Structure formats: structure tokens, C-alpha cells
Coordinates of C-alpha atoms in Angstrom, one line a residue:
X18 CA -141.6 45.4 33.9
X19 CA -139.3 47.1 31.3
X20 CA -137.0 44.1 30.9
X21 CA -139.9 41.8 30.7
X22 CA -141.5 43.8 28.0
X23 CA -138.3 44.0 26.0
X24 CA -137.9 40.2 26.2
X25 CA -141.4 39.7 25.1
X26 CA -140.9 42.2 22.2
X27 CA -137.8 40.2 21.1
X28 CA -139.8 37.0 21.1
X29 CA -142.7 38.5 19.2
X30 CA -140.7 40.4 16.6
X31 CA -137.7 38.1 15.9
X32 CA -138.2 35.6 13.0
X33 CA -137.5 31.9 13.9
X34 CA -134.0 30.8 13.2
X35 CA -135.4 27.9 11.1
X36 CA -136.1 30.5 8.4
X37 CA -132.4 30.6 7.6
X38 CA -132.1 26.8 7.0
X39 CA -130.9 26.1 3.5
X40 CA -133.2 23.1 3.4
X41 CA -136.2 25.0 4.4
X42 CA -135.5 27.8 1.9
X43 CA -134.8 25.2 -0.8
X44 CA -131.3 26.6 -1.5
X45 CA -128.5 24.6 -3.0
X46 CA -126.2 22.8 -0.6
X47 CA -122.8 22.6 -2.1
X48 CA -121.1 21.0 0.8
X49 CA -121.7 20.5 4.6
X50 CA -119.0 23.2 5.3
X51 CA -120.7 25.7 2.9
X52 CA -124.1 24.9 4.4
X53 CA -122.8 25.4 8.0
X54 CA -121.2 28.8 7.1
X55 CA -124.3 30.2 5.4
X56 CA -126.7 29.0 8.1
X57 CA -124.4 30.4 10.9
X58 CA -124.5 33.7 9.1
X59 CA -128.3 33.6 9.1
X60 CA -128.3 32.7 12.8
X61 CA -125.9 35.6 13.8
X62 CA -128.0 38.0 11.7
X63 CA -131.1 37.0 13.6
X64 CA -129.2 37.2 16.9
X65 CA -128.2 40.8 16.1
X66 CA -131.8 41.6 15.2
X67 CA -132.9 40.2 18.5
X68 CA -130.3 42.1 20.4
X69 CA -131.5 45.4 18.9
X70 CA -135.2 44.9 19.7
X71 CA -134.4 43.8 23.3
X72 CA -131.6 46.1 24.3
X73 CA -132.4 49.0 26.6
X74 CA -130.0 51.3 24.7
X75 CA -127.7 51.3 21.6
X76 CA -124.8 50.8 24.1
X77 CA -126.3 47.7 25.5
X78 CA -126.9 46.4 22.0
X79 CA -123.2 47.1 21.2
X80 CA -122.1 45.2 24.3
X81 CA -124.0 42.1 23.2
X82 CA -123.0 42.4 19.5
X83 CA -119.3 42.7 20.4
X84 CA -119.4 39.2 21.9
X85 CA -120.1 37.6 18.5
X86 CA -116.9 36.3 16.7
X87 CA -115.4 38.8 14.2
X88 CA -116.2 36.5 11.2
X89 CA -119.9 36.8 11.9
X90 CA -120.2 40.1 13.8
X91 CA -120.8 42.2 10.8
X92 CA -123.9 40.1 9.9
X93 CA -125.1 40.7 13.5
X94 CA -124.8 44.4 13.0
X95 CA -126.7 44.0 9.8
X96 CA -129.4 42.2 11.7
X97 CA -129.4 45.0 14.3
X98 CA -130.0 47.5 11.4
X99 CA -133.1 45.5 10.5
X100 CA -134.2 45.4 14.1
X101 CA -133.9 49.1 14.6
X102 CA -135.5 49.7 11.2
X103 CA -138.5 47.7 12.3
X104 CA -138.8 49.5 15.6
X105 CA -138.7 52.8 13.9
X106 CA -141.5 51.7 11.6
X107 CA -143.8 50.6 14.4
X108 CA -146.8 52.9 15.2
X109 CA -145.8 53.3 18.9
X110 CA -142.4 54.2 20.4
X111 CA -139.6 56.4 19.2
X112 CA -138.6 56.6 15.5
X113 CA -134.9 57.6 16.0
X114 CA -133.4 54.2 16.7
X115 CA -131.5 53.9 13.5
X116 CA -130.1 57.4 13.7
X117 CA -128.9 57.0 17.2
X118 CA -127.3 53.6 16.5
X119 CA -125.5 55.0 13.4
X120 CA -124.3 58.1 15.4
X121 CA -123.0 55.8 18.2
X122 CA -122.0 52.2 18.2
X123 CA -122.9 51.5 14.6
X124 CA -120.8 54.3 13.1
X125 CA -118.1 52.1 11.8
X126 CA -120.6 49.5 10.6
X127 CA -122.7 52.1 8.6
X128 CA -122.5 50.2 5.2
X129 CA -123.9 47.0 6.6
X130 CA -126.5 48.7 8.9
X131 CA -127.9 50.5 5.9
X132 CA -128.3 47.1 4.3
X133 CA -130.1 45.9 7.3
X134 CA -132.5 48.8 7.1
X135 CA -133.5 47.5 3.7
X136 CA -134.5 44.2 5.2
X137 CA -136.9 46.1 7.5
X138 CA -138.3 48.1 4.6
X139 CA -139.2 44.8 2.9
X140 CA -141.3 43.8 5.9
X141 CA -142.9 47.2 6.6
X142 CA -145.8 48.9 4.8
X143 CA -144.6 51.7 2.5
X144 CA -146.1 54.4 4.7
X145 CA -143.8 53.2 7.5
X146 CA -140.6 53.3 5.5
X147 CA -137.9 55.7 6.7
X148 CA -137.4 59.0 5.0
X149 CA -134.5 58.9 2.6
X150 CA -133.4 62.3 3.8
X151 CA -132.5 60.8 7.1
X152 CA -129.5 58.9 5.6
X153 CA -126.2 59.7 4.0
X154 CA -127.0 60.8 0.5
X155 CA -124.3 58.6 -1.0
X156 CA -124.7 55.4 1.1
X157 CA -128.5 55.4 1.2
X158 CA -128.6 53.3 -1.9
X159 CA -127.3 50.4 0.1
X160 CA -130.7 50.3 1.8
X161 CA -132.1 49.0 -1.5
X162 CA -129.3 46.4 -1.7
X163 CA -130.7 45.1 1.6
X164 CA -134.3 45.2 0.2
X165 CA -133.2 43.3 -2.9
X166 CA -131.4 40.7 -0.8
X167 CA -134.4 40.1 1.4
X168 CA -136.8 39.7 -1.6
X169 CA -134.6 37.3 -3.4
X170 CA -133.9 35.3 -0.2
X171 CA -137.5 35.0 0.9
X172 CA -139.3 35.2 -2.4
X173 CA -136.9 33.2 -4.5
X174 CA -139.4 31.9 -7.0
X175 CA -140.6 35.4 -7.8
X176 CA -137.3 37.4 -7.8
X177 CA -134.9 34.7 -9.1
X178 CA -136.8 32.2 -11.2
X179 CA -139.4 34.7 -12.5
X180 CA -136.8 37.6 -12.4
X181 CA -139.4 40.0 -11.1
X182 CA -138.6 43.7 -10.8
X183 CA -140.6 46.3 -8.7
X184 CA -141.8 49.0 -11.0
X185 CA -142.2 52.7 -10.0
X186 CA -139.9 52.3 -7.1
X187 CA -139.8 55.8 -5.8
X188 CA -137.4 55.4 -2.8
X189 CA -135.1 57.2 -2.2
X190 CA -135.9 59.6 -5.0
X191 CA -138.6 59.4 -7.6
X192 CA -136.2 60.8 -10.2
X193 CA -134.2 57.6 -10.1
X194 CA -136.9 54.9 -10.0
X195 CA -134.9 53.2 -12.8
X196 CA -131.7 53.2 -10.9
X197 CA -133.5 51.9 -7.8
X198 CA -134.0 48.7 -9.7
X199 CA -130.3 48.5 -10.3
X200 CA -129.5 49.0 -6.6
X201 CA -132.0 46.3 -5.8
X202 CA -130.3 44.0 -8.3
X203 CA -127.0 44.5 -6.5
X204 CA -128.8 43.0 -3.4
X205 CA -130.3 40.2 -5.5
X206 CA -126.8 39.3 -6.7
X207 CA -125.6 39.2 -3.2
X208 CA -128.4 36.9 -2.3
X209 CA -127.5 34.5 -5.1
X210 CA -124.3 33.7 -3.2
X211 CA -126.6 32.2 -0.5
X212 CA -129.3 30.8 -2.7
X213 CA -126.7 29.0 -4.8
X214 CA -124.8 27.8 -1.7
X215 CA -121.5 29.5 -2.7
X216 CA -121.4 27.3 -5.8
X217 CA -119.6 29.5 -8.4
X218 CA -120.8 27.5 -11.4
X219 CA -124.4 27.7 -10.2
X220 CA -124.2 31.4 -9.3
X221 CA -122.9 32.4 -12.8
X222 CA -125.3 30.0 -14.6
X223 CA -128.2 31.7 -12.7
X224 CA -127.0 35.1 -13.6
X225 CA -126.8 34.1 -17.3
X226 CA -130.5 33.4 -17.2
X227 CA -131.3 37.1 -16.4
X228 CA -131.3 39.7 -19.2
X229 CA -127.8 40.9 -20.1
X230 CA -128.7 44.4 -18.9
X231 CA -128.9 43.1 -15.3
X232 CA -125.7 41.1 -15.2
X233 CA -123.3 43.9 -14.1
X234 CA -125.3 44.8 -11.0
X235 CA -125.8 41.1 -10.1
X236 CA -122.1 40.5 -10.4
X237 CA -121.4 43.5 -8.2
X238 CA -123.5 41.8 -5.5
X239 CA -121.7 38.5 -6.0
X240 CA -118.4 40.3 -5.6
X241 CA -119.5 41.7 -2.3
X242 CA -120.9 38.5 -0.9
X243 CA -117.9 36.3 -2.1
X244 CA -115.5 38.7 -0.3
X245 CA -117.5 39.4 2.8
X246 CA -119.3 36.1 3.5
X247 CA -116.6 34.0 1.7
X248 CA -116.9 30.2 1.7
X249 CA -114.8 29.3 -1.4
X250 CA -111.2 28.5 -2.3
X251 CA -108.8 30.6 -4.3
X252 CA -109.3 28.4 -7.3
X253 CA -113.1 28.9 -7.1
X254 CA -112.6 32.7 -6.9
X255 CA -110.3 32.5 -10.0
X256 CA -113.1 30.6 -11.7
X257 CA -115.6 33.3 -10.7
X258 CA -113.4 36.1 -12.2
X259 CA -113.1 34.1 -15.4
X260 CA -116.8 33.5 -15.6
X261 CA -117.6 37.1 -14.9
X262 CA -115.8 38.1 -18.1
X263 CA -116.7 41.6 -19.2
X264 CA -118.3 42.1 -15.8
X265 CA -115.0 41.8 -13.9
X266 CA -115.3 45.5 -13.1
X267 CA -118.6 45.4 -11.2
X268 CA -117.4 42.1 -9.5
X269 CA -114.3 43.9 -8.3
X270 CA -116.3 47.0 -7.2
X271 CA -118.4 44.8 -5.0
X272 CA -115.4 43.0 -3.7
X273 CA -113.8 46.4 -2.8
X274 CA -116.9 47.4 -1.0
X275 CA -116.8 44.2 1.1
X276 CA -113.1 44.8 1.9
X277 CA -113.9 48.3 3.0
X278 CA -116.7 47.0 5.3
X279 CA -114.4 44.6 7.0
X280 CA -111.4 47.0 7.2
X281 CA -113.4 49.9 8.5
X282 CA -115.1 47.9 11.2
X283 CA -112.0 46.1 12.3
X284 CA -113.4 42.7 11.3
X285 CA -110.9 41.5 8.7
X286 CA -110.5 37.8 8.2
X287 CA -108.0 35.9 6.1
X288 CA -110.6 34.7 3.6
X289 CA -111.5 38.3 2.8
X290 CA -107.8 39.0 2.1
X291 CA -107.7 36.0 -0.2
X292 CA -110.9 37.1 -2.1
X293 CA -109.7 40.6 -2.6
X294 CA -106.4 39.3 -4.0
X295 CA -108.2 36.9 -6.3
X296 CA -110.9 39.3 -7.5
X297 CA -109.2 42.8 -7.3
X298 CA -105.6 41.7 -7.6
X299 CA -104.9 43.9 -4.6
X300 CA -104.8 43.5 -0.8
X301 CA -108.0 44.0 1.0
X302 CA -106.5 47.1 2.7
X303 CA -105.6 48.6 -0.7
X304 CA -108.9 47.8 -2.3
X305 CA -110.7 49.3 0.7
X306 CA -108.5 52.4 0.4
X307 CA -109.5 52.9 -3.2
X308 CA -113.1 53.1 -2.3
X309 CA -112.3 56.1 -0.1
X310 CA -109.8 57.8 -2.4
X311 CA -112.4 58.1 -5.1
X312 CA -115.4 58.8 -2.8
X313 CA -116.9 62.2 -3.8
X314 CA -116.2 64.9 -1.2
X315 CA -119.6 66.5 -2.1
X316 CA -122.5 64.4 -3.3
X317 CA -124.0 65.8 -6.5
X318 CA -126.5 63.5 -8.2
X319 CA -126.6 63.5 -12.0
X320 CA -129.6 63.9 -14.2
X321 CA -129.7 60.2 -15.2
X322 CA -127.9 58.4 -12.3
X323 CA -127.0 59.3 -8.7
X324 CA -123.5 60.1 -7.5
X325 CA -123.5 56.6 -6.0
X326 CA -123.3 55.0 -9.4
X327 CA -120.5 57.3 -10.5
X328 CA -118.6 56.3 -7.4
X329 CA -119.1 52.7 -8.1
X330 CA -117.7 53.2 -11.6
X331 CA -114.7 55.0 -10.4
X332 CA -114.0 52.2 -7.9
X333 CA -114.2 49.6 -10.6
X334 CA -111.9 51.6 -12.9
X335 CA -109.3 52.2 -10.3
X336 CA -109.3 48.6 -9.0
X337 CA -108.9 47.2 -12.5
X338 CA -106.2 49.7 -13.3
X339 CA -104.1 49.0 -10.3
X340 CA -104.8 45.4 -9.7
X341 CA -107.2 43.6 -12.0
X342 CA -107.1 42.9 -15.6
X343 CA -109.8 44.1 -17.9
X344 CA -111.5 41.3 -19.8

């Protein structure tokens, strides 16, 4: 009965894989190879989601997730973050799935699981959103990255072409409703890598259509996606750095975050190394290490911006100092 119920729950709650088709989404298709990569990422994300909502325990979910090839496994953990986020938001059942997953099998995938929780928030009514106090006070902003990615990915006309922003966004802290929009933009920038089919020229052209004040955060998202999801050559990455211009710092910060995600989780791939070298001018290991060397030991949010933003700025400065070249 239990297994049958969980299987049914998986079928009811899991979106159809066709939702990740570039053709269905109306996304740019640069090449068959780029299309296959991006659609496979979507497929593995949904597989991770399905594993989370069907598994009897976090340990069983981990067993299933670990069977996915390293190149795509992180996306499956992100999907699991969404799955557990949705389960926590349902009116029946326990509400500690995310906490248990992060404390156990998901511990070394925490960055990307937080992003997955943001996907869940985008699909839940606000009263069912998780309490911000339940998350790491520094990393909780990554939840909004996931929210921004989801909105841009599924509501592309509104969030990309109309450049919509959610006003009075009080999660995680009403004091920083303005910064919340910046964190969401970081997710929107990451989504552009998928929406534009990894086409560097199209990505940067699309960013240029946004107000200048939003460019830095959008480039940070692109830096993360281009280094974690990859899908381009070294020459294309060099073009990306050149086109980013004065926003090389945010681009490099996002790239360093991606390197840390892969290094910390043991999911490094050669393309991430290539991207870190091209964007940060450093090895992925070194770029990842910088994110931890400047990470605040104690999180103290400022009056205007949270500690998360100061951390991002420090990462950008250190990466450009030791590897990149300021434009």
C-alpha cells in the first residue's frame, strides 16, 4: 500500500518531461548538441524530483540519485530539492523533508538543493512557503535564485521579454525586499543560458535589453550556468568574458559559485575546469577555494544589503585579483 501510494504520488506530482523540451518552451536551439545537453539536464532534474517524491526515505532517494551520471547528478539533486520543497508545502504529511535531506544525503549538495526549493516556492501558494529561518542565513538567498530561474523558464514572455519584477517580495526578510529582486535576477540570468540555448551572442544581447542596473546580477547567473551546465567552447567563453565587459566581476563570481558546487559535491567535469579557467583565470579548485576563504565566519546582515551580497563582492574581487583581469 505504501509503495503504491508513493508511486501514485510521483505520477501525480511530477511534471511531464515534455515541459523541458526546447521546442515546446520556444527556446533558441543553437545546435543539436546544445539542445540535447539542455534537454537532458531538464530530464535529470525531473528524475531527481520524482525520486524525492517517491522515495521512502532520504537515504533511498540518495541511492537512486547516485545512479545518475556525475555530469547531470547535481541537477537531479536540484530537482530533489524542489520535490521535497513541494512535499513540505502540502497540507498533509510531514514538513521536515528539506531539513532532513540537507542534514543527511544532501549536505554536500546544499547550494543546489536551496535552488531547487526556490522552484517549489514558485509553484506553491505563499502561505505554504518555507520559513526563511529554517535555512542557512547566508545561503538562503539561493532559494530566490531558483525562484527566478523557474519564473523565467516557464513564464519567459513575462520575465524576459516584458522584464517583469515581483514587487514587495518579503521573503526571506521584509527589510531586503529590494535585494530579493537582485537575487531573483541572478536566477533569471542563469535561466537565460537555457532560454538562449547556450548561444553567447544571444545571451548577451538579451541582457543588454534589460535596464543597466540589472546587468550585473544577470551576468552572475550566466557565469554560474556557463560553468556548471557548460555547453560551449573555450572560444565562446572568451567571447562571453569580452562581452560582459565591466560585469566581468559578477560573471566570475557566478563561475566561482558553480566551481564550488561541483568541487564540494565531487561532481567535477572537464568542462567546468575549462570554464573556470576562461572566466576566472583560475582552476576550478582554486576558484572554489576562494569562495570559502572569504566566506564570513559569522553572518551579519547590513542595513542596506545582506551578508550574502558582501560575500559575493568579496569573491568577485578576489577572483579578479588573482586570476581575472578587470575590464
